[in-house]
Short mmCIF file of C-alpha atoms in Angstrom, two decimals:
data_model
loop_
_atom_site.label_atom_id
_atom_site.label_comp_id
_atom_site.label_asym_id
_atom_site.label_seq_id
_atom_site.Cartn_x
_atom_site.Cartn_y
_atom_site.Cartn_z
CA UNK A 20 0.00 0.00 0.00
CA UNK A 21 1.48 3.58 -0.95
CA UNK A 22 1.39 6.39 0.66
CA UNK A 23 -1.28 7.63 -1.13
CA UNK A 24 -3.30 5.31 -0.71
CA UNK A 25 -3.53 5.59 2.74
CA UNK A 26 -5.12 9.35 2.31
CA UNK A 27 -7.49 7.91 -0.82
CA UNK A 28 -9.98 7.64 1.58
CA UNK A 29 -10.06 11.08 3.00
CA UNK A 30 -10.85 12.35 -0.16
CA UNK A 31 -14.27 12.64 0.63
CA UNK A 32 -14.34 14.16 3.62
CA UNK A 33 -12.05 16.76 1.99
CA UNK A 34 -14.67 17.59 -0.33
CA UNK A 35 -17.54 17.92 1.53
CA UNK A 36 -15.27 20.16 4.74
CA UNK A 37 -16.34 23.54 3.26
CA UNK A 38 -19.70 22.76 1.57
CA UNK A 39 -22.08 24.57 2.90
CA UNK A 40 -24.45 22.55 5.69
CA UNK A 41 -28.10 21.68 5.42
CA UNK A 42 -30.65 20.79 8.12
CA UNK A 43 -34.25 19.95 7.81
CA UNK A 44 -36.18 21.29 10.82
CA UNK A 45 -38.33 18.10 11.14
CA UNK A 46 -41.50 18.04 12.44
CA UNK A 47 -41.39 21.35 13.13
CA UNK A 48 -41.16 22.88 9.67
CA UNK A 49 -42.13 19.71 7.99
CA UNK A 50 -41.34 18.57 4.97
CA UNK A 51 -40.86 20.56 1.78
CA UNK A 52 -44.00 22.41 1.29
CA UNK A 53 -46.23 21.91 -2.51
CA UNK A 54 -49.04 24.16 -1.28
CA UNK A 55 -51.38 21.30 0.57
CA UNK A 56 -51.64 20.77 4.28
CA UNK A 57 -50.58 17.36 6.02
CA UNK A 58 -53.71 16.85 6.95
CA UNK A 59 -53.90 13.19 5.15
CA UNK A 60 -50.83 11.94 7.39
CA UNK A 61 -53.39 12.31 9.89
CA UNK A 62 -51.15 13.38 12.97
CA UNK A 63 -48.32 16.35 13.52
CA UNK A 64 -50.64 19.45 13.66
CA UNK A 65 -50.71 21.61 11.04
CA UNK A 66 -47.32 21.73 9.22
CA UNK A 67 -47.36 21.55 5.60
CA UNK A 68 -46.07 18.53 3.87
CA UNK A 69 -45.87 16.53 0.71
CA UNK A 70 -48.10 14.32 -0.06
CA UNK A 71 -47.13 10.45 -0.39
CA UNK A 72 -47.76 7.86 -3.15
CA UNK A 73 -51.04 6.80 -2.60
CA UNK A 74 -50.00 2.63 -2.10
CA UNK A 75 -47.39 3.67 -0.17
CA UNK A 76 -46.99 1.17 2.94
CA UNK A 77 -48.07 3.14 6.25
CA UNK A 78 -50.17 2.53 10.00
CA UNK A 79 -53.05 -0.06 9.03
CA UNK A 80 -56.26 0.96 9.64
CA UNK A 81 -59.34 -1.59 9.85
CA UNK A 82 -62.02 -0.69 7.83
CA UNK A 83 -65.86 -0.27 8.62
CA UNK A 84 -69.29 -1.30 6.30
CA UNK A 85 -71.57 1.81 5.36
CA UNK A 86 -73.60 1.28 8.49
CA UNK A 87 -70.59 1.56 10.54
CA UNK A 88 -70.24 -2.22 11.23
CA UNK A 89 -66.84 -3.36 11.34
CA UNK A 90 -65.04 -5.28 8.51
CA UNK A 91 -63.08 -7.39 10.48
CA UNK A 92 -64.69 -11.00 11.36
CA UNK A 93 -61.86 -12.16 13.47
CA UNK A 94 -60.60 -15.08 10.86
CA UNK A 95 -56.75 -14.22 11.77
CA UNK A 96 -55.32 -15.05 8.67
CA UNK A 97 -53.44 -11.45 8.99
CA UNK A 98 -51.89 -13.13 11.35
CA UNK A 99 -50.83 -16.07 9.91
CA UNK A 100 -49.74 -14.04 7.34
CA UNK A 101 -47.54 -12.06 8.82
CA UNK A 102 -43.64 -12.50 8.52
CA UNK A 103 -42.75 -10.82 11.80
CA UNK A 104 -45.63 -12.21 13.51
CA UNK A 105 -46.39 -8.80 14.69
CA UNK A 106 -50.45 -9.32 15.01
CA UNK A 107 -52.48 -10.76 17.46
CA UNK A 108 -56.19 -11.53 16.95
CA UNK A 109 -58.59 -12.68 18.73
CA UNK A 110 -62.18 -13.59 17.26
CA UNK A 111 -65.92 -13.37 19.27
CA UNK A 112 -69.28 -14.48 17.97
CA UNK A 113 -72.04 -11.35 17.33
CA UNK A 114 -74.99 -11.86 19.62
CA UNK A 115 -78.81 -10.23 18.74
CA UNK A 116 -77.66 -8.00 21.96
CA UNK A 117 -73.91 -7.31 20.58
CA UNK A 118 -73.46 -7.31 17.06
CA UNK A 119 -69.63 -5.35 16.02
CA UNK A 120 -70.19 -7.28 12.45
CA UNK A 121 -72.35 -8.34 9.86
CA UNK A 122 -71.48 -12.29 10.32
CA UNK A 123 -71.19 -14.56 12.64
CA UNK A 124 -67.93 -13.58 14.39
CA UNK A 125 -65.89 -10.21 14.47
CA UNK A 126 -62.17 -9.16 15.67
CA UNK A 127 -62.90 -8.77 19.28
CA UNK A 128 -58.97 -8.60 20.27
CA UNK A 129 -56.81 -6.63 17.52
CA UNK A 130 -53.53 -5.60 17.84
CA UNK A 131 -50.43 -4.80 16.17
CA UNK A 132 -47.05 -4.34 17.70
CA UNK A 133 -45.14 -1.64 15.53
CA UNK A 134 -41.78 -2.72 17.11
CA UNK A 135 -41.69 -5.79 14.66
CA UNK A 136 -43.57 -5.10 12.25
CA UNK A 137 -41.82 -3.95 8.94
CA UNK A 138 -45.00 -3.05 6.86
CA UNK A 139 -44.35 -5.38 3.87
CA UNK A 140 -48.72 -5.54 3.36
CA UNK A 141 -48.78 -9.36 3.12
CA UNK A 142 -51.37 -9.51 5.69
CA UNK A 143 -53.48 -6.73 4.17
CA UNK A 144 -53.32 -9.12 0.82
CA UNK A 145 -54.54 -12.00 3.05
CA UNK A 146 -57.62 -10.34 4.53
CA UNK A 147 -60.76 -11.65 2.77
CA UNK A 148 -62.86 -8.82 3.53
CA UNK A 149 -60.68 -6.23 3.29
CA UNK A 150 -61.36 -5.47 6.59
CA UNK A 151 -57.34 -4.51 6.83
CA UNK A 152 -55.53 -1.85 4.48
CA UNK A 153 -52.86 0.16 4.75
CA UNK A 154 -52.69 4.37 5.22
CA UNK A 155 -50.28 7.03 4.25
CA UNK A 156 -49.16 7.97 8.12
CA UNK A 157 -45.27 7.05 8.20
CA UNK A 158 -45.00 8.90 11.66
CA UNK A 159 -44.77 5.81 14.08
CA UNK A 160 -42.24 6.98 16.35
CA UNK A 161 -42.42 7.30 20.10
CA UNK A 162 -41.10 7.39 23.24
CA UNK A 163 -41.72 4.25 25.23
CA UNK A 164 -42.35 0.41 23.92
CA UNK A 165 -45.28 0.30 25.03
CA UNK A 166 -46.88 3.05 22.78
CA UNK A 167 -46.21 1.55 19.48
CA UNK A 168 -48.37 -1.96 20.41
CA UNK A 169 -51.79 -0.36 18.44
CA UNK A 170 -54.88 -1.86 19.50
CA UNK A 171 -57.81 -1.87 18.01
CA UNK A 172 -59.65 1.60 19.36
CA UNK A 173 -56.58 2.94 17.70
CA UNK A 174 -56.27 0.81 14.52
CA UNK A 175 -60.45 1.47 13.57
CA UNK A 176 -61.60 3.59 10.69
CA UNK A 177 -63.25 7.21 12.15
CA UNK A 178 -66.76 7.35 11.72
CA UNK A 179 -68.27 8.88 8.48
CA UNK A 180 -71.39 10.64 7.90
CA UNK A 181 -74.12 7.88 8.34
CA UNK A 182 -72.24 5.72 10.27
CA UNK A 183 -73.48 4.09 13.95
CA UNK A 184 -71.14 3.50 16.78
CA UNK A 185 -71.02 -0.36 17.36
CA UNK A 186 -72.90 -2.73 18.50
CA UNK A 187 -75.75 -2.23 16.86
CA UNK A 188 -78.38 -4.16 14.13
CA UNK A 189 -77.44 -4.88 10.64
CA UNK A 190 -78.93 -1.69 8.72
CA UNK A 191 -78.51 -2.47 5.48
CA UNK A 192 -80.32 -6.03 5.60
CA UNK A 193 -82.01 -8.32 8.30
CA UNK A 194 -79.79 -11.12 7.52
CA UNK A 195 -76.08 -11.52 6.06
CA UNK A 196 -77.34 -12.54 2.83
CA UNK A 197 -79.23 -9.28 1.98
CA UNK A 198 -76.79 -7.50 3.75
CA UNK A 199 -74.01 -8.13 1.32
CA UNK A 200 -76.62 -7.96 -1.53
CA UNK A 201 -77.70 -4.65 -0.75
CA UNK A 202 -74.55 -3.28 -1.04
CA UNK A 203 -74.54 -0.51 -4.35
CA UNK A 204 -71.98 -1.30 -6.91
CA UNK A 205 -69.65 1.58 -5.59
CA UNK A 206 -67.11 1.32 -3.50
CA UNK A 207 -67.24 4.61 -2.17
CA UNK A 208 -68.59 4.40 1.75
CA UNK A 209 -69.57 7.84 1.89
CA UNK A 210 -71.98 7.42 -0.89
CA UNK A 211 -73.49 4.42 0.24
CA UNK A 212 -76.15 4.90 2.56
CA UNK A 213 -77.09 8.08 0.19
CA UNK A 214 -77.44 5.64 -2.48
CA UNK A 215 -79.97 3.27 -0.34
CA UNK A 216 -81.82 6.52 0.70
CA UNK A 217 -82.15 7.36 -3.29
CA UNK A 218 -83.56 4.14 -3.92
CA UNK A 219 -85.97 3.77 -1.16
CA UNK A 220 -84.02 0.92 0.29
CA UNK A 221 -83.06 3.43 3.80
CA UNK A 222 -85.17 5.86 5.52
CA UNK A 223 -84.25 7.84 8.17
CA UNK A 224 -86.70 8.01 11.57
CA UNK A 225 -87.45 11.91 12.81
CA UNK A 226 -85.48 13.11 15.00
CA UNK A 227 -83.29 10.26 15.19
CA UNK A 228 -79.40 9.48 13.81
CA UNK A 229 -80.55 6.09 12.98
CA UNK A 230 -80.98 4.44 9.10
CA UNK A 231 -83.25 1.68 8.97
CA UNK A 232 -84.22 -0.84 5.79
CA UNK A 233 -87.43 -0.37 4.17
CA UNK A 234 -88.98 -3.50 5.17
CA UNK A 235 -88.76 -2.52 9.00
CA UNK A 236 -91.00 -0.67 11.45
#
């Protein structure tokens, strides 16, 4: 080895000595701003930020029905599915008193532990209901283990406009089968119990939050 080559590798940091230094201000500034809000990343206030690819790979969120049931039925073949076995699931039956789904069992125990998981999606591809998808939010980090195992309060879609708070009776059908078949071709949640209200199939009682089916008193 010359004695050159010994210095080769300073070369770099020669280079970059007097170049001028840059630091990003994160989360404080944010990221660099394209005129939109981060509103969509769904946590960090109100600092501006650029907007992500919209399969990017970020928190899961389980998904809700138009009525506000929930998606999930407790199968647990996201967790079977997962690589890092980083979800745990535990599956109840719905009762005429309880009902948190349209079938005959739902996710009463959901969690996922963000310290192993590495957000690959396999177990969003091996949900049958798509009860499980991924979101844009990238922001995981925290301060304590214990913070980053989600349950499922934390994991659930936020209630839209026509949605009930669970348990509650199937609105869209009396039974599973005309549940699911009552379902419009869209699928757009928002739109949905609109669409049933359009067509008769949903009415709305006075002075009540509640949609019923046509068929019921």
């Amino acid at each position: 080895m010359g004695f050159l080559d010994q210095w080769a590798g300073f070369g770099v940091t020669f280079r970059t000595m007097f170049r001028k230094t840059f630091t990003e201000k994160y989360p404080e500034k944010g990221w660099e701003s394209n005129g939109q809000k981060g509103s969509q990343l769904g946590s960090g206030g109100g600092d501006r930020a650029k907007p992500l690819a919209p399969r990017f790979h970020g928190r899961h969120q389980l998904n809700r029905w138009p009525d506000g049931l929930e998606k999930c039925v407790g199968c647990e073949l996201c967790a079977w599915a997962c690589p890092a076995d980083a979800i745990y699931v535990e599956g109840a039956s719905n009762t005429d008193d309880e009902r948190f789904s349209p079938g005959e069992r739902y996710g009463r125990v959901y969690q996922i532990n963000y310290l192993r998981c590495i957000l690959c999606g396999l177990c969003i591809e091996a949900c049958p209901t798509r009860a499980l998808t991924m979101t844009n939010e990238f922001r995981l980090a925290d301060d304590n283990r214990a913070d980053l195992i989600y349950d499922k309060d934390r994991l659930l879609a936020p209630l839209l406009p026509g949605m009930e708070q669970p348990p509650h009776e199937r609105r869209l059908g009396n039974t599973e089968k005309e549940y699911f078949q009552g379902l419009p071709p869209s699928n757009d949640i928002a739109d949905t119990l609109s669409y049933r209200e359009e067509t008769g199939q949903v009415k709305h009682e006075a002075g009540t939050g509640g949609a019923h089916t046509g068929g019921e008193q």
